[in-house]
Amino acid sequence: MPEVPLSVLDLVPVSSGATAADAVRNTVDLAQQAERFGYRRYWFAEHHLNPGVAGASPPILIALVAGATERIRLGSAGVQLAHRTPLATVEEFGLIDALHPGRLDLGLGRSGKQLVREYAAAAARPVVPAQTVNGLLIPPKPDFSGLARSSRLGLTFGLLQQPGAESPDYGEQVDDILALLHGTYRSADGLEAHAVPGEGTRPQIWILGSSGGQSASVAGRNSLRFAANYHVSPSSVLEAVDAYRAAFQPSDALPKPYVAVSADVVVAEDDATARKLASGYGSWVRSIRRAEGAIPFPAPEEAATHEWTDEDRALVADRVGTQFAGSPATVTTRLRQLQEATGADELVITTITHDHADRVRSYELLAEHWNR
């Protein structure tokens, strides 16, 4: 089996009893530790109106961590283009690249009404039973119809965009970003535009996707790297990577497809300890899928008091069942299954525990065992 590198995805989680400032300080420390442990990249997700997540601005976090580290690649996973313009994105990341050249990954994701429509469409499709591929669980797709109808979701999108604004097509936005970076942008009227900073910089461009839809096809036709979200949408990870590879068009910059796949992981000295540290995950995911906004991550003692309904258990079953929590040997085995089933060239690990020290230790134990 080919060796694949490990990278980190940080949501900048806020634990119960902590502040956003605590979370950011922990992020800086964890990035420094991840660099020391040998992880290849350190990425930041973008989330809004979530009390338990402080990662609202990947560019700010990247710039902050870049000044505190030396070698590890830093990037977004990803900036949400539904409420950003291509020019603002290129200028922000161009400035970071100018200060820290050769270390920047620009991950581009979707959000907004288009994803809501996808949630609604997915809810209307027949349920496909769970399957196991090379030992990897591919659960049935959950019912997102409630999330698609959520007024809170509409509130979030409304606050992120100017009144009356409509986001352009995602593929068109990606095309504009590439043109601005390469210095080839022309408007519909033939006017040139040159982004300074930004033009001529060479961040590594990634497309993030949770299904075999537009993100996978945009990544493939543009010969870009693709990150598939097993930790967010485990039911459609194989669909996503297959669609990307089918759409891929080779280029001099990237002659063959390159896939990273994410997994939610908690590692401790033994399986029982890891499961205890991960016990707040279910209620945390529930808060997201109920469109309440991610709650501050609970301590194991808090998680034990949560009262579950059958409906709530069904809502989070796919995520809880595909979290890898265990000893280094247990988690390594499951990550190998994920890599074999998806053919991933790289694995991206995201870990949330209540205590920062447990989170650091999880990354350390996994790196030590993986590198053996």
mmCIF file of C-alpha atoms in Angstrom:
data_model
loop_
_atom_site.group_PDB
_atom_site.id
_atom_site.type_symbol
_atom_site.label_atom_id
_atom_site.label_comp_id
_atom_site.label_asym_id
_atom_site.label_seq_id
_atom_site.Cartn_x
_atom_site.Cartn_y
_atom_site.Cartn_z
ATOM 1 C CA MET A 1 0.000 0.000 0.000
ATOM 2 C CA PRO A 2 1.421 3.416 -0.897
ATOM 3 C CA GLU A 3 2.239 5.685 1.999
ATOM 4 C CA VAL A 4 0.051 8.771 2.132
ATOM 5 C CA PRO A 5 0.690 11.951 4.122
ATOM 6 C CA LEU A 6 -1.559 13.204 6.897
ATOM 7 C CA SER A 7 -2.842 16.761 7.102
ATOM 8 C CA VAL A 8 -4.955 18.658 9.640
ATOM 9 C CA LEU A 9 -8.337 20.381 9.298
ATOM 10 C CA ASP A 10 -9.026 22.745 12.205
ATOM 11 C CA LEU A 11 -12.537 24.027 12.883
ATOM 12 C CA VAL A 12 -11.174 26.187 15.741
ATOM 13 C CA PRO A 13 -13.594 24.545 18.194
ATOM 14 C CA VAL A 14 -14.711 26.364 21.332
ATOM 15 C CA SER A 15 -15.157 24.045 24.308
ATOM 16 C CA SER A 16 -17.797 24.595 26.958
ATOM 17 C CA GLY A 17 -16.520 27.073 29.515
ATOM 18 C CA ALA A 18 -13.943 28.539 27.102
ATOM 19 C CA THR A 19 -13.890 31.646 24.900
ATOM 20 C CA ALA A 20 -13.185 32.282 21.231
ATOM 21 C CA ALA A 21 -9.840 33.782 22.261
ATOM 22 C CA ASP A 22 -8.985 30.529 24.065
ATOM 23 C CA ALA A 23 -9.839 28.602 20.897
ATOM 24 C CA VAL A 24 -7.598 30.757 18.721
ATOM 25 C CA ARG A 25 -4.680 30.462 21.160
ATOM 26 C CA ASN A 26 -5.167 26.692 21.143
ATOM 27 C CA THR A 27 -5.165 26.710 17.341
ATOM 28 C CA VAL A 28 -1.809 28.466 17.183
ATOM 29 C CA ASP A 29 -0.347 25.948 19.621
ATOM 30 C CA LEU A 30 -1.841 22.972 17.785
ATOM 31 C CA ALA A 31 -0.497 24.190 14.440
ATOM 32 C CA GLN A 32 2.986 24.484 15.918
ATOM 33 C CA GLN A 33 2.673 20.969 17.350
ATOM 34 C CA ALA A 34 1.327 19.583 14.054
ATOM 35 C CA GLU A 35 4.354 21.008 12.258
ATOM 36 C CA ARG A 36 6.623 19.297 14.787
ATOM 37 C CA PHE A 37 4.729 15.990 14.465
ATOM 38 C CA GLY A 38 5.224 16.000 10.679
ATOM 39 C CA TYR A 39 1.743 16.772 9.312
ATOM 40 C CA ARG A 40 1.845 18.142 5.772
ATOM 41 C CA ARG A 41 -0.862 20.839 5.899
ATOM 42 C CA TYR A 42 -2.954 22.772 8.358
ATOM 43 C CA TRP A 43 -6.303 23.904 6.978
ATOM 44 C CA PHE A 44 -9.098 26.067 8.359
ATOM 45 C CA ALA A 45 -12.812 25.637 7.710
ATOM 46 C CA GLU A 46 -15.167 28.602 7.473
ATOM 47 C CA HIS A 47 -18.267 28.605 9.682
ATOM 48 C CA HIS A 48 -20.665 31.331 10.815
ATOM 49 C CA LEU A 49 -23.180 31.823 13.646
ATOM 50 C CA ASN A 50 -21.804 28.822 15.538
ATOM 51 C CA PRO A 51 -21.136 29.418 19.262
ATOM 52 C CA GLY A 52 -18.869 26.371 19.341
ATOM 53 C CA VAL A 53 -16.698 27.278 16.336
ATOM 54 C CA ALA A 54 -14.431 30.329 16.084
ATOM 55 C CA GLY A 55 -13.270 29.787 12.498
ATOM 56 C CA ALA A 56 -15.219 32.529 10.747
ATOM 57 C CA SER A 57 -12.278 33.879 8.703
ATOM 58 C CA PRO A 58 -9.747 31.431 7.231
ATOM 59 C CA PRO A 59 -7.501 34.205 5.795
ATOM 60 C CA ILE A 60 -7.050 35.840 9.214
ATOM 61 C CA LEU A 61 -6.346 32.506 10.887
ATOM 62 C CA ILE A 62 -3.911 31.477 8.153
ATOM 63 C CA ALA A 63 -1.982 34.735 8.470
ATOM 64 C CA LEU A 64 -1.881 34.392 12.253
ATOM 65 C CA VAL A 65 -0.618 30.812 12.178
ATOM 66 C CA ALA A 66 1.815 31.470 9.317
ATOM 67 C CA GLY A 67 3.696 33.895 11.544
ATOM 68 C CA ALA A 68 3.926 31.283 14.310
ATOM 69 C CA THR A 69 5.144 28.368 12.126
ATOM 70 C CA GLU A 70 7.922 27.835 9.592
ATOM 71 C CA ARG A 71 7.278 24.996 7.143
ATOM 72 C CA ILE A 72 3.815 23.471 7.316
ATOM 73 C CA ARG A 73 1.492 24.384 4.437
ATOM 74 C CA LEU A 74 -1.518 26.477 5.445
ATOM 75 C CA GLY A 75 -4.850 26.818 3.743
ATOM 76 C CA SER A 76 -8.613 27.169 3.658
ATOM 77 C CA ALA A 77 -11.045 24.288 3.628
ATOM 78 C CA GLY A 78 -12.607 26.216 2.246
ATOM 79 C CA VAL A 79 -13.610 29.807 1.734
ATOM 80 C CA GLN A 80 -17.336 29.994 0.985
ATOM 81 C CA LEU A 81 -17.679 31.626 -2.415
ATOM 82 C CA ALA A 82 -21.410 32.213 -2.097
ATOM 83 C CA HIS A 83 -20.748 35.431 -0.171
ATOM 84 C CA ARG A 84 -17.311 36.367 -1.528
ATOM 85 C CA THR A 85 -16.129 37.907 -4.758
ATOM 86 C CA PRO A 86 -13.292 36.345 -6.741
ATOM 87 C CA LEU A 87 -11.316 39.599 -6.551
ATOM 88 C CA ALA A 88 -11.511 39.840 -2.754
ATOM 89 C CA THR A 89 -10.484 36.185 -2.446
ATOM 90 C CA VAL A 90 -7.476 36.577 -4.744
ATOM 91 C CA GLU A 91 -6.326 39.790 -3.063
ATOM 92 C CA GLU A 92 -6.589 38.352 0.458
ATOM 93 C CA PHE A 93 -4.729 35.169 -0.352
ATOM 94 C CA GLY A 94 -2.296 36.999 -2.608
ATOM 95 C CA LEU A 95 -1.257 39.157 0.320
ATOM 96 C CA ILE A 96 -0.687 36.124 2.540
ATOM 97 C CA ASP A 97 1.291 34.407 -0.217
ATOM 98 C CA ALA A 98 3.464 37.508 -0.623
ATOM 99 C CA LEU A 99 4.375 37.342 3.056
ATOM 100 C CA HIS A 100 4.742 33.546 3.241
ATOM 101 C CA PRO A 101 5.514 32.330 -0.293
ATOM 102 C CA GLY A 102 5.256 28.670 -1.193
ATOM 103 C CA ARG A 103 3.163 27.636 1.800
ATOM 104 C CA LEU A 104 -0.383 28.563 0.821
ATOM 105 C CA ASP A 105 -3.346 26.364 -0.171
ATOM 106 C CA LEU A 106 -6.496 28.071 -1.431
ATOM 107 C CA GLY A 107 -9.439 25.732 -0.891
ATOM 108 C CA LEU A 108 -12.689 26.851 -2.526
ATOM 109 C CA GLY A 109 -16.059 25.679 -1.267
ATOM 110 C CA ARG A 110 -19.715 26.391 -1.840
ATOM 111 C CA SER A 111 -22.472 27.571 0.465
ATOM 112 C CA GLY A 112 -25.797 29.316 0.249
ATOM 113 C CA LYS A 113 -28.998 28.614 -1.613
ATOM 114 C CA GLN A 114 -27.411 26.118 -3.978
ATOM 115 C CA LEU A 115 -26.495 23.792 -1.109
ATOM 116 C CA VAL A 116 -29.955 24.189 0.391
ATOM 117 C CA ARG A 117 -31.442 23.045 -2.929
ATOM 118 C CA GLU A 118 -29.098 20.057 -2.922
ATOM 119 C CA TYR A 119 -30.184 19.133 0.617
ATOM 120 C CA ALA A 120 -33.821 19.238 -0.454
ATOM 121 C CA ALA A 121 -33.156 17.180 -3.592
ATOM 122 C CA ALA A 122 -31.203 14.582 -1.626
ATOM 123 C CA ALA A 123 -34.104 14.165 0.785
ATOM 124 C CA ALA A 124 -36.383 13.271 -2.144
ATOM 125 C CA ARG A 125 -34.170 10.449 -3.422
ATOM 126 C CA PRO A 126 -34.686 6.818 -2.357
ATOM 127 C CA VAL A 127 -32.653 5.766 0.669
ATOM 128 C CA VAL A 128 -29.695 3.565 -0.267
ATOM 129 C CA PRO A 129 -28.882 0.966 2.410
ATOM 130 C CA ALA A 130 -25.574 1.071 4.235
ATOM 131 C CA GLN A 131 -22.688 -0.756 2.602
ATOM 132 C CA THR A 132 -19.162 -1.716 3.518
ATOM 133 C CA VAL A 133 -16.342 -1.203 1.009
ATOM 134 C CA ASN A 134 -12.975 -2.732 1.923
ATOM 135 C CA GLY A 135 -14.084 -2.567 5.551
ATOM 136 C CA LEU A 136 -15.122 1.095 5.299
ATOM 137 C CA LEU A 137 -18.684 1.954 6.336
ATOM 138 C CA ILE A 138 -20.676 3.933 3.756
ATOM 139 C CA PRO A 139 -23.869 4.800 5.648
ATOM 140 C CA PRO A 140 -27.223 5.717 4.108
ATOM 141 C CA LYS A 141 -27.800 9.391 3.440
ATOM 142 C CA PRO A 142 -29.544 11.209 6.293
ATOM 143 C CA ASP A 143 -32.725 13.208 5.843
ATOM 144 C CA PHE A 144 -31.719 16.865 5.427
ATOM 145 C CA SER A 145 -35.210 18.120 4.603
ATOM 146 C CA GLY A 146 -35.536 19.785 8.004
ATOM 147 C CA LEU A 147 -32.220 21.541 7.598
ATOM 148 C CA ALA A 148 -33.174 22.748 4.117
ATOM 149 C CA ARG A 149 -36.322 24.347 5.547
ATOM 150 C CA SER A 150 -34.557 25.961 8.488
ATOM 151 C CA SER A 151 -35.214 29.653 8.969
ATOM 152 C CA ARG A 152 -31.919 29.928 10.818
ATOM 153 C CA LEU A 153 -30.065 28.749 7.719
ATOM 154 C CA GLY A 154 -31.792 31.484 5.745
ATOM 155 C CA LEU A 155 -30.826 33.992 8.438
ATOM 156 C CA THR A 156 -27.171 33.005 8.120
ATOM 157 C CA PHE A 157 -27.124 33.462 4.355
ATOM 158 C CA GLY A 158 -29.012 36.728 4.664
ATOM 159 C CA LEU A 159 -26.463 38.167 7.081
ATOM 160 C CA LEU A 160 -23.526 37.053 4.932
ATOM 161 C CA GLN A 161 -24.709 38.781 1.756
ATOM 162 C CA GLN A 162 -25.728 42.304 0.920
ATOM 163 C CA PRO A 163 -29.535 42.788 0.608
ATOM 164 C CA GLY A 164 -30.740 41.558 -2.755
ATOM 165 C CA ALA A 165 -27.363 40.105 -3.714
ATOM 166 C CA GLU A 166 -27.266 36.871 -5.689
ATOM 167 C CA SER A 167 -24.166 34.708 -5.878
ATOM 168 C CA PRO A 168 -22.811 33.949 -9.355
ATOM 169 C CA ASP A 169 -22.465 30.395 -10.555
ATOM 170 C CA TYR A 170 -19.795 28.554 -8.555
ATOM 171 C CA GLY A 171 -17.963 27.361 -11.659
ATOM 172 C CA GLU A 172 -17.845 30.888 -13.027
ATOM 173 C CA GLN A 173 -16.385 32.153 -9.753
ATOM 174 C CA VAL A 174 -13.643 29.531 -9.863
ATOM 175 C CA ASP A 175 -12.874 30.471 -13.468
ATOM 176 C CA ASP A 176 -12.569 34.142 -12.469
ATOM 177 C CA ILE A 177 -10.249 33.308 -9.550
ATOM 178 C CA LEU A 178 -7.960 31.306 -11.818
ATOM 179 C CA ALA A 179 -7.944 34.080 -14.433
ATOM 180 C CA LEU A 180 -7.117 36.760 -11.833
ATOM 181 C CA LEU A 181 -4.273 34.654 -10.449
ATOM 182 C CA HIS A 182 -2.875 34.005 -13.926
ATOM 183 C CA GLY A 183 -3.307 37.600 -15.138
ATOM 184 C CA THR A 184 -5.689 36.617 -17.954
ATOM 185 C CA TYR A 185 -8.957 38.071 -16.658
ATOM 186 C CA ARG A 186 -11.213 39.811 -19.158
ATOM 187 C CA SER A 187 -14.705 41.129 -18.470
ATOM 188 C CA ALA A 188 -17.659 40.418 -20.735
ATOM 189 C CA ASP A 189 -16.830 43.754 -22.404
ATOM 190 C CA GLY A 190 -13.208 42.753 -22.924
ATOM 191 C CA LEU A 191 -11.752 44.913 -20.143
ATOM 192 C CA GLU A 192 -8.652 43.682 -18.320
ATOM 193 C CA ALA A 193 -8.414 43.507 -14.535
ATOM 194 C CA HIS A 194 -5.227 42.857 -12.566
ATOM 195 C CA ALA A 195 -5.290 41.878 -8.888
ATOM 196 C CA VAL A 196 -2.473 43.352 -6.816
ATOM 197 C CA PRO A 197 -1.600 41.558 -4.616
ATOM 198 C CA GLY A 198 -2.631 38.236 -6.093
ATOM 199 C CA GLU A 199 -1.715 38.128 -9.766
ATOM 200 C CA GLY A 200 1.321 35.950 -10.347
ATOM 201 C CA THR A 201 1.155 34.205 -6.980
ATOM 202 C CA ARG A 202 0.917 30.437 -7.015
ATOM 203 C CA PRO A 203 -1.211 29.146 -4.146
ATOM 204 C CA GLN A 204 -2.161 25.497 -4.528
ATOM 205 C CA ILE A 205 -5.829 25.497 -5.556
ATOM 206 C CA TRP A 206 -8.204 22.901 -4.096
ATOM 207 C CA ILE A 207 -11.903 22.303 -4.622
ATOM 208 C CA LEU A 208 -13.846 20.911 -1.680
ATOM 209 C CA GLY A 209 -16.839 18.690 -2.285
ATOM 210 C CA SER A 210 -19.297 16.475 -0.422
ATOM 211 C CA SER A 211 -20.981 14.808 -3.400
ATOM 212 C CA GLY A 212 -20.547 13.969 -7.057
ATOM 213 C CA GLY A 213 -22.123 17.250 -8.118
ATOM 214 C CA GLN A 214 -20.785 20.563 -9.353
ATOM 215 C CA SER A 215 -17.726 20.783 -7.105
ATOM 216 C CA ALA A 216 -16.342 17.483 -8.393
ATOM 217 C CA SER A 217 -16.915 18.436 -12.030
ATOM 218 C CA VAL A 218 -15.414 21.931 -11.582
ATOM 219 C CA ALA A 219 -12.302 20.437 -9.983
ATOM 220 C CA GLY A 220 -11.938 17.854 -12.729
ATOM 221 C CA ARG A 221 -12.370 20.122 -15.748
ATOM 222 C CA ASN A 222 -9.939 22.676 -14.299
ATOM 223 C CA SER A 223 -7.307 20.050 -13.428
ATOM 224 C CA LEU A 224 -7.405 21.003 -9.749
ATOM 225 C CA ARG A 225 -6.886 18.981 -6.585
ATOM 226 C CA PHE A 226 -10.043 17.702 -4.890
ATOM 227 C CA ALA A 227 -10.836 17.194 -1.195
ATOM 228 C CA ALA A 228 -13.765 14.905 -0.394
ATOM 229 C CA ASN A 229 -15.489 15.246 2.971
ATOM 230 C CA TYR A 230 -15.962 11.806 4.516
ATOM 231 C CA HIS A 231 -16.202 13.467 7.925
ATOM 232 C CA VAL A 232 -19.111 15.689 6.787
ATOM 233 C CA SER A 233 -20.887 13.487 4.244
ATOM 234 C CA PRO A 234 -19.669 9.890 4.565
ATOM 235 C CA SER A 235 -22.581 8.534 2.543
ATOM 236 C CA SER A 236 -21.419 10.217 -0.670
ATOM 237 C CA VAL A 237 -17.617 10.096 -0.442
ATOM 238 C CA LEU A 238 -17.228 7.372 -3.090
ATOM 239 C CA GLU A 239 -19.659 9.151 -5.384
ATOM 240 C CA ALA A 240 -17.620 12.352 -4.973
ATOM 241 C CA VAL A 241 -14.188 10.917 -5.735
ATOM 242 C CA ASP A 242 -15.502 8.831 -8.646
ATOM 243 C CA ALA A 243 -17.165 11.870 -10.232
ATOM 244 C CA TYR A 244 -13.998 13.936 -9.834
ATOM 245 C CA ARG A 245 -11.805 11.303 -11.449
ATOM 246 C CA ALA A 246 -14.301 10.848 -14.292
ATOM 247 C CA ALA A 247 -14.280 14.595 -14.985
ATOM 248 C CA PHE A 248 -10.533 15.093 -14.615
ATOM 249 C CA GLN A 249 -8.636 16.634 -17.517
ATOM 250 C CA PRO A 250 -4.839 16.340 -17.263
ATOM 251 C CA SER A 251 -2.630 19.416 -17.455
ATOM 252 C CA ASP A 252 1.060 20.217 -17.202
ATOM 253 C CA ALA A 253 0.462 21.483 -13.662
ATOM 254 C CA LEU A 254 -1.416 18.336 -12.570
ATOM 255 C CA PRO A 255 -1.111 15.380 -14.962
ATOM 256 C CA LYS A 256 -3.323 13.027 -12.931
ATOM 257 C CA PRO A 257 -6.095 13.352 -10.336
ATOM 258 C CA TYR A 258 -5.104 14.147 -6.759
ATOM 259 C CA VAL A 259 -7.573 13.377 -3.993
ATOM 260 C CA ALA A 260 -7.536 14.142 -0.276
ATOM 261 C CA VAL A 261 -10.205 12.614 1.958
ATOM 262 C CA SER A 262 -11.120 13.875 5.424
ATOM 263 C CA ALA A 263 -11.963 11.879 8.543
ATOM 264 C CA ASP A 264 -13.014 12.787 12.063
ATOM 265 C CA VAL A 265 -10.539 11.166 14.451
ATOM 266 C CA VAL A 266 -9.916 10.913 18.186
ATOM 267 C CA VAL A 267 -6.887 8.936 19.344
ATOM 268 C CA ALA A 268 -5.937 8.009 22.907
ATOM 269 C CA GLU A 269 -3.786 5.336 24.546
ATOM 270 C CA ASP A 270 -6.648 2.821 24.406
ATOM 271 C CA ASP A 271 -10.047 2.452 22.736
ATOM 272 C CA ALA A 272 -12.125 3.100 25.863
ATOM 273 C CA THR A 273 -10.366 6.379 26.662
ATOM 274 C CA ALA A 274 -10.718 7.585 23.079
ATOM 275 C CA ARG A 275 -14.440 6.802 23.020
ATOM 276 C CA LYS A 276 -14.893 8.753 26.268
ATOM 277 C CA LEU A 277 -13.030 11.773 24.870
ATOM 278 C CA ALA A 278 -15.189 11.622 21.728
ATOM 279 C CA SER A 279 -18.489 11.216 23.577
ATOM 280 C CA GLY A 280 -19.592 14.819 23.014
ATOM 281 C CA TYR A 281 -19.429 14.446 19.241
ATOM 282 C CA GLY A 282 -22.981 13.222 18.765
ATOM 283 C CA SER A 283 -24.659 16.127 20.560
ATOM 284 C CA TRP A 284 -22.300 18.554 18.810
ATOM 285 C CA VAL A 285 -23.286 17.199 15.366
ATOM 286 C CA ARG A 286 -26.931 17.220 16.398
ATOM 287 C CA SER A 287 -26.785 20.945 17.096
ATOM 288 C CA ILE A 288 -25.415 21.584 13.601
ATOM 289 C CA ARG A 289 -27.961 19.425 11.809
ATOM 290 C CA ARG A 290 -30.794 20.955 13.791
ATOM 291 C CA ALA A 291 -29.581 24.319 12.428
ATOM 292 C CA GLU A 292 -29.108 25.562 15.989
ATOM 293 C CA GLY A 293 -25.469 26.442 15.393
ATOM 294 C CA ALA A 294 -22.653 24.234 16.673
ATOM 295 C CA ILE A 295 -22.709 24.219 20.465
ATOM 296 C CA PRO A 296 -19.496 24.603 22.504
ATOM 297 C CA PHE A 297 -17.998 21.114 22.569
ATOM 298 C CA PRO A 298 -19.168 19.375 25.766
ATOM 299 C CA ALA A 299 -16.996 17.629 28.311
ATOM 300 C CA PRO A 300 -17.581 13.867 28.626
ATOM 301 C CA GLU A 301 -19.510 14.449 31.850
ATOM 302 C CA GLU A 302 -21.823 16.903 30.086
ATOM 303 C CA ALA A 303 -22.276 14.565 27.124
ATOM 304 C CA ALA A 304 -23.372 11.776 29.449
ATOM 305 C CA THR A 305 -26.371 13.834 30.606
ATOM 306 C CA HIS A 306 -27.718 14.503 27.095
ATOM 307 C CA GLU A 307 -31.203 13.090 26.563
ATOM 308 C CA TRP A 308 -31.559 11.508 23.142
ATOM 309 C CA THR A 309 -34.665 10.947 21.062
ATOM 310 C CA ASP A 310 -34.853 8.280 18.380
ATOM 311 C CA GLU A 311 -35.172 11.052 15.789
ATOM 312 C CA ASP A 312 -31.990 12.739 16.969
ATOM 313 C CA ARG A 313 -30.060 9.475 17.004
ATOM 314 C CA ALA A 314 -31.100 8.835 13.399
ATOM 315 C CA LEU A 315 -30.090 12.372 12.437
ATOM 316 C CA VAL A 316 -26.464 11.894 13.528
ATOM 317 C CA ALA A 317 -26.038 8.139 13.051
ATOM 318 C CA ASP A 318 -23.981 8.470 9.857
ATOM 319 C CA ARG A 319 -21.491 10.876 11.458
ATOM 320 C CA VAL A 320 -21.192 9.052 14.789
ATOM 321 C CA GLY A 321 -20.831 5.685 13.047
ATOM 322 C CA THR A 322 -17.990 6.926 10.836
ATOM 323 C CA GLN A 323 -15.957 8.750 13.475
ATOM 324 C CA PHE A 324 -12.670 6.954 14.087
ATOM 325 C CA ALA A 325 -12.127 6.893 17.865
ATOM 326 C CA GLY A 326 -9.656 4.474 19.415
ATOM 327 C CA SER A 327 -6.071 3.574 20.081
ATOM 328 C CA PRO A 328 -3.377 4.455 17.531
ATOM 329 C CA ALA A 329 -3.557 0.944 16.089
ATOM 330 C CA THR A 330 -7.359 0.991 15.856
ATOM 331 C CA VAL A 331 -7.522 4.377 14.151
ATOM 332 C CA THR A 332 -4.638 3.619 11.804
ATOM 333 C CA THR A 333 -6.428 0.482 10.619
ATOM 334 C CA ARG A 334 -9.609 2.433 9.897
ATOM 335 C CA LEU A 335 -7.704 5.188 8.115
ATOM 336 C CA ARG A 336 -6.045 2.561 5.933
ATOM 337 C CA GLN A 337 -9.503 1.261 5.034
ATOM 338 C CA LEU A 338 -10.576 4.790 4.111
ATOM 339 C CA GLN A 339 -7.502 5.265 1.949
ATOM 340 C CA GLU A 340 -7.955 1.923 0.194
ATOM 341 C CA ALA A 341 -11.679 2.421 -0.462
ATOM 342 C CA THR A 342 -11.263 5.943 -1.883
ATOM 343 C CA GLY A 343 -7.779 5.666 -3.401
ATOM 344 C CA ALA A 344 -6.873 8.853 -1.526
ATOM 345 C CA ASP A 345 -3.476 10.407 -2.157
ATOM 346 C CA GLU A 346 -3.679 12.210 1.182
ATOM 347 C CA LEU A 347 -5.775 12.017 4.348
ATOM 348 C CA VAL A 348 -7.003 15.070 6.239
ATOM 349 C CA ILE A 349 -7.641 14.593 9.941
ATOM 350 C CA THR A 350 -9.967 16.698 12.060
ATOM 351 C CA THR A 351 -10.177 16.169 15.809
ATOM 352 C CA ILE A 352 -12.373 17.755 18.460
ATOM 353 C CA THR A 353 -12.063 17.040 22.169
ATOM 354 C CA HIS A 354 -13.115 19.143 25.123
ATOM 355 C CA ASP A 355 -9.603 19.555 26.521
ATOM 356 C CA HIS A 356 -6.891 21.019 24.316
ATOM 357 C CA ALA A 357 -4.206 18.730 25.756
ATOM 358 C CA ASP A 358 -6.202 15.656 24.691
ATOM 359 C CA ARG A 359 -6.480 17.071 21.187
ATOM 360 C CA VAL A 360 -2.735 17.658 20.926
ATOM 361 C CA ARG A 361 -2.048 14.183 22.285
ATOM 362 C CA SER A 362 -4.427 12.651 19.731
ATOM 363 C CA TYR A 363 -2.457 14.171 16.845
ATOM 364 C CA GLU A 364 0.826 13.134 18.423
ATOM 365 C CA LEU A 365 -0.176 9.487 18.964
ATOM 366 C CA LEU A 366 -1.557 9.163 15.436
ATOM 367 C CA ALA A 367 1.536 10.708 13.816
ATOM 368 C CA GLU A 368 3.865 8.430 15.761
ATOM 369 C CA HIS A 369 1.968 5.285 14.805
ATOM 370 C CA TRP A 370 1.299 6.315 11.199
ATOM 371 C CA ASN A 371 4.942 7.115 10.546
ATOM 372 C CA ARG A 372 6.028 3.672 11.696
#
